[in-house]
Each structure stands twice: as C-alpha cells, then as structure tokens.
Coordinates of N, CA and C in Angstrom, one line a residue:
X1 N -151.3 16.8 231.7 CA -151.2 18.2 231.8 C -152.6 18.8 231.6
X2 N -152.9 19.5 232.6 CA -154.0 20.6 232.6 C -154.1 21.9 232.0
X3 N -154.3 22.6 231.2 CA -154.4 23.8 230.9 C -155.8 24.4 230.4
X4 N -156.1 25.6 231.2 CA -157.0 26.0 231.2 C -157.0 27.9 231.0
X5 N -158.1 28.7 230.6 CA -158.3 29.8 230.9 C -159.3 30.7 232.0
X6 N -159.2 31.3 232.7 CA -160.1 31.7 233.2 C -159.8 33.4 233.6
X7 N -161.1 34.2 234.6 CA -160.7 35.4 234.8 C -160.6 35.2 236.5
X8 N -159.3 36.0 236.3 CA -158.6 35.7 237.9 C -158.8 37.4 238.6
X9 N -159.7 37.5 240.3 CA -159.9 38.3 240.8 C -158.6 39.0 241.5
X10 N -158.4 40.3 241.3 CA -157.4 40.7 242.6 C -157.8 41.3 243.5
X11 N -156.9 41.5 244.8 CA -158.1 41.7 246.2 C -158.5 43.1 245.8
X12 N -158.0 44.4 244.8 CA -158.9 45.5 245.0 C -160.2 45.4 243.7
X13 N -160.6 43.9 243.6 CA -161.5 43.8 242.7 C -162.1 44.0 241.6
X14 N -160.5 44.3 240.8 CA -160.5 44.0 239.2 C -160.0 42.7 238.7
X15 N -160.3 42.8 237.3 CA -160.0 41.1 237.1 C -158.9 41.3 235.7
X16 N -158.5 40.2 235.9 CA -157.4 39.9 234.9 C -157.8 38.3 233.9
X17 N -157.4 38.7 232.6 CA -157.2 36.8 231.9 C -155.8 36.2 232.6
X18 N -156.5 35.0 232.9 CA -155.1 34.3 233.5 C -155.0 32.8 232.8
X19 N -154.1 32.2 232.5 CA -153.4 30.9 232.1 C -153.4 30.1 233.3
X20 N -153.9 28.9 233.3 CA -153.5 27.7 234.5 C -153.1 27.1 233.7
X21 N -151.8 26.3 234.5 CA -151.5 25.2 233.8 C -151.0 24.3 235.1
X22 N -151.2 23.0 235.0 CA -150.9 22.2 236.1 C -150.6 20.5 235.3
X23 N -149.5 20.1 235.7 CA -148.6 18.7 235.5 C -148.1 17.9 237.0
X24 N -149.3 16.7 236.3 CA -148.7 15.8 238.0 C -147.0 15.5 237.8
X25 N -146.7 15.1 238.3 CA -144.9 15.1 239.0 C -145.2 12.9 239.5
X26 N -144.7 12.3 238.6 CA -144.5 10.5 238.9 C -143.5 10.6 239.4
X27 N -143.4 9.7 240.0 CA -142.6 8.9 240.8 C -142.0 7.5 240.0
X28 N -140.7 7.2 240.2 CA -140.3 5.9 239.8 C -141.3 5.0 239.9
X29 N -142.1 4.6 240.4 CA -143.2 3.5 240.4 C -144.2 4.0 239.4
X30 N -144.4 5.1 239.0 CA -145.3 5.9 238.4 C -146.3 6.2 239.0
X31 N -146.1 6.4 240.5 CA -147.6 6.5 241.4 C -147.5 8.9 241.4
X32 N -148.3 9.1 241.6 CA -148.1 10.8 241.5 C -147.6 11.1 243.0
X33 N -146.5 11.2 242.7 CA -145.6 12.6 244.1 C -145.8 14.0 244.0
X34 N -146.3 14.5 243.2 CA -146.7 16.3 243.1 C -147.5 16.4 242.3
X35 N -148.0 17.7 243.1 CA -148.9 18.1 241.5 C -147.6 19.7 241.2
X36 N -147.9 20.2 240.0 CA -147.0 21.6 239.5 C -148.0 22.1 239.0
X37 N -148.2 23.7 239.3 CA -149.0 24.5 238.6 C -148.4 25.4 238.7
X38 N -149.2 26.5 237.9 CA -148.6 28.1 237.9 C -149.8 28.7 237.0
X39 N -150.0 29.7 237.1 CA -151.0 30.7 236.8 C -150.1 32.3 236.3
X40 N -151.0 32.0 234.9 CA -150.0 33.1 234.1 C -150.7 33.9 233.4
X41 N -150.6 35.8 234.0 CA -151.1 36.9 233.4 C -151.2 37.0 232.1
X42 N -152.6 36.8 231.0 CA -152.3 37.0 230.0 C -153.0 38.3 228.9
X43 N -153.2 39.3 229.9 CA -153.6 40.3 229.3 C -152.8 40.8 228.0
X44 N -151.5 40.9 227.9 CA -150.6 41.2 226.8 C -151.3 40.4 225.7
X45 N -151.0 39.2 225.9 CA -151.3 38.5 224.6 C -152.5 38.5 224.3
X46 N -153.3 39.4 225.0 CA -155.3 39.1 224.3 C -155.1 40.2 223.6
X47 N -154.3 41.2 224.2 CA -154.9 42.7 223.7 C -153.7 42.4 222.6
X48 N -152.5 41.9 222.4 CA -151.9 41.7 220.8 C -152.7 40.7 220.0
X49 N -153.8 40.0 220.6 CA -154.7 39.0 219.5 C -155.4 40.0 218.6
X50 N -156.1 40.4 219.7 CA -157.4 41.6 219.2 C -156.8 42.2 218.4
X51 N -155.3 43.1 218.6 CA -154.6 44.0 217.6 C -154.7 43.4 215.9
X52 N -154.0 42.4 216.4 CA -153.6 41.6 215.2 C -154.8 41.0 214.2
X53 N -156.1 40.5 215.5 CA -157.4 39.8 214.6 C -158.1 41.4 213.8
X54 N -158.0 42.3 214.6 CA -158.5 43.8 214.1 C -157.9 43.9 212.8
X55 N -156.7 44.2 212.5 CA -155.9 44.4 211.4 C -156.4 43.3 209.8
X56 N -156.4 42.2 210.6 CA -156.5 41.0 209.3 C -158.8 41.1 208.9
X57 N -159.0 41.4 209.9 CA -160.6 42.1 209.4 C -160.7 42.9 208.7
X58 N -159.9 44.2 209.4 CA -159.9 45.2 207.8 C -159.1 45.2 206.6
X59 N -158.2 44.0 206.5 CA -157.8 43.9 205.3 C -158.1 42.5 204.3
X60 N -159.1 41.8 204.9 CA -159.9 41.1 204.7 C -160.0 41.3 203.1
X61 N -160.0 41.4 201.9 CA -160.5 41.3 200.4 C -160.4 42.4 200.3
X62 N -159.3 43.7 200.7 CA -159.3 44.7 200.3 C -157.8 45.2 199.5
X63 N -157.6 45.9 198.9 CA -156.5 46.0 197.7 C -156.3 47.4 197.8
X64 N -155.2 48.2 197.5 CA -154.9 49.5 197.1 C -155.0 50.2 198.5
X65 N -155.6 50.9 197.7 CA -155.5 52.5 198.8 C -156.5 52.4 199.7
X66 N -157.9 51.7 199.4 CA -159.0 51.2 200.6 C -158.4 50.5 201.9
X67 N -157.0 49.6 201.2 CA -156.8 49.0 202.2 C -155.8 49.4 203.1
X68 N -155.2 50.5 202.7 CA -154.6 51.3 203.5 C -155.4 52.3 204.7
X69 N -156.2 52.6 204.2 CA -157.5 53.6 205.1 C -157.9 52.3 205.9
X70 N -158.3 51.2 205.8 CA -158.6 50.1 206.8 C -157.9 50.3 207.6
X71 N -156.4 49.6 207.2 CA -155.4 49.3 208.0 C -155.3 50.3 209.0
X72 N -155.1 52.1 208.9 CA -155.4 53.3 209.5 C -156.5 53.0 210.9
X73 N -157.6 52.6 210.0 CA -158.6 52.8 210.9 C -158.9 51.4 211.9
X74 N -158.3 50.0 211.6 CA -157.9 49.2 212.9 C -156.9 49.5 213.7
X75 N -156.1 50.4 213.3 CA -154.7 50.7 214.5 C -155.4 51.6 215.4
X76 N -156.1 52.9 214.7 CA -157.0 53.6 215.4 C -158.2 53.4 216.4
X77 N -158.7 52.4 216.2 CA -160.0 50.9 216.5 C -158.8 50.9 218.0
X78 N -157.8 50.1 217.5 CA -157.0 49.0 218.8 C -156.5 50.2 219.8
X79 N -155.9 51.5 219.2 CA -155.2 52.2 219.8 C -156.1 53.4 220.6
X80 N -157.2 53.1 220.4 CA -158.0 54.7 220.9 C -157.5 56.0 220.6
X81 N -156.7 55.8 219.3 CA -156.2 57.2 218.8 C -157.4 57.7 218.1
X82 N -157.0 59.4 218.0 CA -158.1 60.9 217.2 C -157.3 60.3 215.7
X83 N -156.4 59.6 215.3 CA -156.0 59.8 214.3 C -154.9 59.3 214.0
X84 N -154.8 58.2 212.8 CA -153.5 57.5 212.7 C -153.5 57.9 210.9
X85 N -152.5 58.4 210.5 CA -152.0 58.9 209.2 C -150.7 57.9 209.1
X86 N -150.7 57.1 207.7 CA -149.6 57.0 206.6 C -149.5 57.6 205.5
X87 N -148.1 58.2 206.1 CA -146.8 58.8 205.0 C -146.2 58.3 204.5
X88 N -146.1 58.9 202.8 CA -144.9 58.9 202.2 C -143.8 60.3 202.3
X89 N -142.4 60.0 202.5 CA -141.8 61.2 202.2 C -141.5 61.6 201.0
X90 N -141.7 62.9 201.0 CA -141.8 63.5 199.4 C -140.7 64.9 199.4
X91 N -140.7 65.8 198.6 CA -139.2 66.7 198.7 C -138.0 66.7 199.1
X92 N -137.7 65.2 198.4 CA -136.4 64.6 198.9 C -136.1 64.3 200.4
X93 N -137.1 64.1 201.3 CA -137.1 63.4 202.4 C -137.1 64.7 203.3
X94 N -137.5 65.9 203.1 CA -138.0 67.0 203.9 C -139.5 67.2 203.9
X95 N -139.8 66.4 203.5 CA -142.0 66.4 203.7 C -142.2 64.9 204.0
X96 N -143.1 65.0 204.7 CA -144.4 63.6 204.2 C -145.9 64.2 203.6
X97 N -146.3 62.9 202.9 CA -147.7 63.3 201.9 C -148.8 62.1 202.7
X98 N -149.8 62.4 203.0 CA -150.5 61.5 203.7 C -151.2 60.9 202.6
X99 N -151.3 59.4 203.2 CA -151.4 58.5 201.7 C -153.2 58.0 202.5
X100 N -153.3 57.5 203.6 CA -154.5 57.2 203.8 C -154.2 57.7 205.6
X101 N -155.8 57.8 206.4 CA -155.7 58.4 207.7 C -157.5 57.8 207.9
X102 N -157.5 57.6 209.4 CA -158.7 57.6 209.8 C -158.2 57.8 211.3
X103 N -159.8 58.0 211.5 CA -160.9 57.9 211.1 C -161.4 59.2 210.3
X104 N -160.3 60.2 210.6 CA -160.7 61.4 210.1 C -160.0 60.9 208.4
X105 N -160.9 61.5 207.6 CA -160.5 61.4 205.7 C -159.3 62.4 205.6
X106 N -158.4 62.0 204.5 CA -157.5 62.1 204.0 C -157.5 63.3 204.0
X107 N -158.8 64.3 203.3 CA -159.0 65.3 202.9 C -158.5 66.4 204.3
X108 N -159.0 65.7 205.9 CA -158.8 66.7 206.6 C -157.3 66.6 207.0
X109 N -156.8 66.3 206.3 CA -154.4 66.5 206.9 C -154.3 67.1 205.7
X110 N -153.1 68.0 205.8 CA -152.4 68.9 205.2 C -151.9 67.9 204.0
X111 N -151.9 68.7 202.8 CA -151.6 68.0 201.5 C -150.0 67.7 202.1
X112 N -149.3 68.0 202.3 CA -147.6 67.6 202.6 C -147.3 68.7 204.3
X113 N -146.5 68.1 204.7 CA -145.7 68.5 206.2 C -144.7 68.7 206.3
X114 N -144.1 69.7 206.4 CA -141.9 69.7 206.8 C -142.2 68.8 207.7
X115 N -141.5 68.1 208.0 CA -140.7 67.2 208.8 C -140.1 67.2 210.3
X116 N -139.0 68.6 209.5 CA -138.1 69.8 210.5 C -138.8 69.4 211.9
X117 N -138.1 69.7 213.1 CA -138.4 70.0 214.3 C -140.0 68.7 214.5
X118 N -140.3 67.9 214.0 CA -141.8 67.4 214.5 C -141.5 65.6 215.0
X119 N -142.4 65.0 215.6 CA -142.0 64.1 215.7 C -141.7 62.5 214.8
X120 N -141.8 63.2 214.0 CA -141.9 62.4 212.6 C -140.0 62.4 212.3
X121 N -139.6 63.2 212.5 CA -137.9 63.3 212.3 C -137.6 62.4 213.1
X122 N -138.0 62.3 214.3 CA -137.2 61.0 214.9 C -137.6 60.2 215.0
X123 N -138.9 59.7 214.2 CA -139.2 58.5 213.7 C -138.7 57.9 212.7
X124 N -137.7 58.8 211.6 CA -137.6 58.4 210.7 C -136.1 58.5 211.2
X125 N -135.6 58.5 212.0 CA -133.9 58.6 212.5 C -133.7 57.5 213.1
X126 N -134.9 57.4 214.4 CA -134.9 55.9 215.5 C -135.3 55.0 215.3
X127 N -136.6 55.1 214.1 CA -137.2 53.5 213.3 C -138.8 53.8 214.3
X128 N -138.4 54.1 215.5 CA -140.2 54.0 216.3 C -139.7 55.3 217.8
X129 N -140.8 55.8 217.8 CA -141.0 56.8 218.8 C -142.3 56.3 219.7
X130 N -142.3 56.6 220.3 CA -143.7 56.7 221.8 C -143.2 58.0 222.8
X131 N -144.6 58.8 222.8 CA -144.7 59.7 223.4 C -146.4 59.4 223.9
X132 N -146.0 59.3 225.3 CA -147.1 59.2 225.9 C -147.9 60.1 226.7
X133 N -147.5 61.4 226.8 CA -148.2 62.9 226.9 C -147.1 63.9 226.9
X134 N -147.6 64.9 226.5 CA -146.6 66.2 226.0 C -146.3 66.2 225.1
X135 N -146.6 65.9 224.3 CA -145.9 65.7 222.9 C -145.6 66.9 221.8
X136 N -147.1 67.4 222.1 CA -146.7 69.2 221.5 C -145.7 69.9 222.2
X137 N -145.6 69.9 224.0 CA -144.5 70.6 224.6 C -143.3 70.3 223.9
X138 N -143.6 68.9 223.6 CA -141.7 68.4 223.1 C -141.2 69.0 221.7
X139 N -142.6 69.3 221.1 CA -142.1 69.8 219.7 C -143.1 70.9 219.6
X140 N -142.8 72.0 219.9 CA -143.4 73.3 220.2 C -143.4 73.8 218.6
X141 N -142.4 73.3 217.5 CA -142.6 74.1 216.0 C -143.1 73.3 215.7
X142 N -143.7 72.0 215.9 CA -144.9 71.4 215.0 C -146.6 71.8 215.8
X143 N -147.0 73.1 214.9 CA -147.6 73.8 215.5 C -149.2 72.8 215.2
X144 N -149.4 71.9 214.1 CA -150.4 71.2 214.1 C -150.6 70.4 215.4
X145 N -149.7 70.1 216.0 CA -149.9 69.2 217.1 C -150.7 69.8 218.1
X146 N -150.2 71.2 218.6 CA -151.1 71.8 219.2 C -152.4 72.4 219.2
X147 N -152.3 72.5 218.0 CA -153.9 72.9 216.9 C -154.6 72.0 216.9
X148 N -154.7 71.2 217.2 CA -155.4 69.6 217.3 C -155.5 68.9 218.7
X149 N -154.7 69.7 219.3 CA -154.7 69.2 220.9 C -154.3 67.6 221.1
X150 N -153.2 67.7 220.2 CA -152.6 66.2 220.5 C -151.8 66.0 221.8
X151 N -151.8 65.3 222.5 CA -151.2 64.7 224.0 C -150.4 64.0 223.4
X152 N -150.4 62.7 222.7 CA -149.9 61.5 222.7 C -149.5 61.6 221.2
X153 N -148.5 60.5 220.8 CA -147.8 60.1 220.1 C -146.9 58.9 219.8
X154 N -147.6 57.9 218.9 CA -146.5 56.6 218.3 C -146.6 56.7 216.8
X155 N -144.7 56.2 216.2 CA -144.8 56.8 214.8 C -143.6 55.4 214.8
X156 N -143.7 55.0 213.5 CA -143.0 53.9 213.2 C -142.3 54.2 211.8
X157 N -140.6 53.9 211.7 CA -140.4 54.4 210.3 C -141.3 53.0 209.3
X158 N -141.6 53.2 207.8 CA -141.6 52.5 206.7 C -140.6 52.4 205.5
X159 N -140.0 51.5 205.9 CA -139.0 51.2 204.3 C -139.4 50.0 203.3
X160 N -138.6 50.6 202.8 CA -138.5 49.6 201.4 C -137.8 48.3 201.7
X161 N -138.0 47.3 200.3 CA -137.4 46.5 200.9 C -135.6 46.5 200.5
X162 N -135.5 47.4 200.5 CA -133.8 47.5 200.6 C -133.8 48.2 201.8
X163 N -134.6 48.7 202.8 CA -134.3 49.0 203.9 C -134.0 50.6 204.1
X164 N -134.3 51.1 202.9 CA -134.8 52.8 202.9 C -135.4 53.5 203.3
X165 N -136.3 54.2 203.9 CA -137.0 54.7 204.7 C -137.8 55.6 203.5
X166 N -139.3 55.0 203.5 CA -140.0 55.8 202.6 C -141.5 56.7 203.2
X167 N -141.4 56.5 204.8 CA -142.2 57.4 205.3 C -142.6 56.7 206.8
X168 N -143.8 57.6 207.1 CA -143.8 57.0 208.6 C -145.7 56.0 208.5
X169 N -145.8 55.6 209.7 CA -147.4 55.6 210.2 C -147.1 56.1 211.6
X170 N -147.9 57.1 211.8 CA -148.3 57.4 213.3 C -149.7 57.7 213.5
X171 N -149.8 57.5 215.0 CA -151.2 57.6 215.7 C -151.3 58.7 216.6
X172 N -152.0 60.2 216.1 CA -152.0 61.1 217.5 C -153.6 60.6 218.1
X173 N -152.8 60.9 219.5 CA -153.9 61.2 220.4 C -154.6 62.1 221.3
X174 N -155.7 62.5 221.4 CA -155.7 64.2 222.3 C -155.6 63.6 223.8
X175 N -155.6 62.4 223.9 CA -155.6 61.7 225.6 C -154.3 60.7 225.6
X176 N -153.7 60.9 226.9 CA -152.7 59.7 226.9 C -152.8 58.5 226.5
X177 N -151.9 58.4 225.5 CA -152.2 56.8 225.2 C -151.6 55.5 226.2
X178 N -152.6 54.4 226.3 CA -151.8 53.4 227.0 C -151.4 52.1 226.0
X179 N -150.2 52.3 225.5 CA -150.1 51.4 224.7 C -149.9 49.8 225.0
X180 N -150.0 48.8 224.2 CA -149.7 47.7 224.4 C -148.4 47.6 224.3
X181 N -148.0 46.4 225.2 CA -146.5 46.7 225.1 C -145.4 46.0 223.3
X182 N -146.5 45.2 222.7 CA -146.6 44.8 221.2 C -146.6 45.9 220.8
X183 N -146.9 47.2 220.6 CA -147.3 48.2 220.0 C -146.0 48.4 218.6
X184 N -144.9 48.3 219.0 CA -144.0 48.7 217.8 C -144.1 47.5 217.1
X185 N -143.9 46.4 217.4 CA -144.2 45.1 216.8 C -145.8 44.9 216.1
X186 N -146.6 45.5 215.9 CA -148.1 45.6 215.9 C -147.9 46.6 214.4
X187 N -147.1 47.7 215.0 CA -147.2 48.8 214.2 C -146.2 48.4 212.9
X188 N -145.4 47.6 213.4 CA -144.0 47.3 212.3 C -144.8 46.3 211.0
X189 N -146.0 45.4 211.3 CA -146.6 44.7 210.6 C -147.1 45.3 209.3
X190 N -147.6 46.4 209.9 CA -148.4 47.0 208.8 C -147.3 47.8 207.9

C-alpha cells in the first residue's frame, strides 16, 4: 500500500491538501491484476490539527486563569474572531461573569450580562449555537452586539461534571465567520 500527501490543483486554480492512497489487487497466483487508488480531500482534518495543535501550545505549562486567557486567545488565533469570552453564570443563571477573553482583556467586557433575549440563552438551552451573519438583527435587545459591530456568532454551553450548565464560551466576530466543520467538537474540548 501506497500512501502519500500532496497539494492537489483544481481547474480554477486553487489548491487543496489531498490523501493518495493506492493498493495493488493479486491474483490467485499472486501476480498483480489491479492497481486501487483514491484521492481524499483533506482540508477538514488540517484545519482541526492546527485547531487542536493551537489549543495544546497555549496551554502548554500553564495553570489557573492564564490558562484560560490562552485557551480564549487560540480559539480566537484558529477562529479569526474580534473576541472569544468565557462565562460563568452568576444571579442564579440570569447573568454571565466573564472569567477570561482575548484578545481583547477581561477589563474591556462588562463586569456581568442578562442573558434575557441574547444569544447566550440559546446557547445555554441548545448546548451550541452558530450564527454566521446577522446575529445582532437576530437579537436586536442584546444591544452590545451591535455596539461592537458583531456579524458572527459561535457559543458552546459549559457544565459541570454532573452535567449542569455553568456558563458559555463564545466567539464574536465583526466579519462572517467561516467555521470548521469541527468547530462545536473543537469548542466542546475546551
């Protein structure tokens, strides 16, 4: 069996990572009757490596709350988001408290958020949301959204390990985001 990597051209002359793999095909006498190949798109899985090699760099020998601001700031790194914030929910599960955020500092998000009407409620109702533009039209009373010129939107619930829901991670962005299709599975890690 052959297996190899290379970058495979398409006719309007962009390129893709592609997978070869190729297995001769014997014959009862063991002489070769075929060759088998196939060539397999592997853009997904580079851009979930990079996610995932990104993630384990910034948490590399780091502990507490630095390593929360890492973690923030490689999903931000992978995702080309203005801003990825983790919450905890606080006022009996009508606020979140931003615990770390980058690239922008902690200092610039509101000390606590209602919830009410934003897309954080149905992150913490559905487990994971994607909003890939309009995202302030969709939620016109989460008036920070528009104050910040957010477009885009991925938010992932966080529970406990009994399976409680103790806040979110989301990533806004002022430009559509093109997510990986890993993205909830990427986001679920952290």
């Amino acid at each position: 069996e052959t297996h190899n990597e290379y970058e495979v051209l398409r006719k309007d002359g962009s390129s893709f990572p592609a997978e070869f793999r190729s297995s001769t095909v014997l014959g009862d006498d063991g002489r070769p009757l075929a060759v088998v190949s196939f060539i397999r798109d592997i853009s997904e899985s580079r851009r979930s490596k990079r996610a995932i090699d990104a993630l384990v760099r910034g948490m590399a020998g780091i502990i507490g709350v630095e390593s929360l601001e890492r973690m923030a700031s490689g999903l931000a790194e992978w995702l080309g988001a203005d801003l990825v914030v983790l919450s905890e929910l606080v006022e009996g599960g009508r606020a979140l408290r931003p615990l770390a955020s980058a690239p922008a500092p902690l200092s610039a998000c509101p000390a606590s958020q209602d919830i009410e009407d934003s897309p954080c409620s149905l992150v913490l109702e559905r487990g994971f949301l994607l909003v890939r533009e309009g995202v302030a039209e969709l939620f016109p009373r989460d008036r920070s959204l528009a104050a910040m010129g957010i477009a885009s939107y991925a938010g992932i619930r966080i529970c406990d390990s009994a399976g409680r829901p103790r806040g979110t991670l989301c990533a806004l962005s002022r430009r559509p985001l093109d997510p990986d299709p890993a993205l909830e599975e990427v986001m679920g890690l952290m």
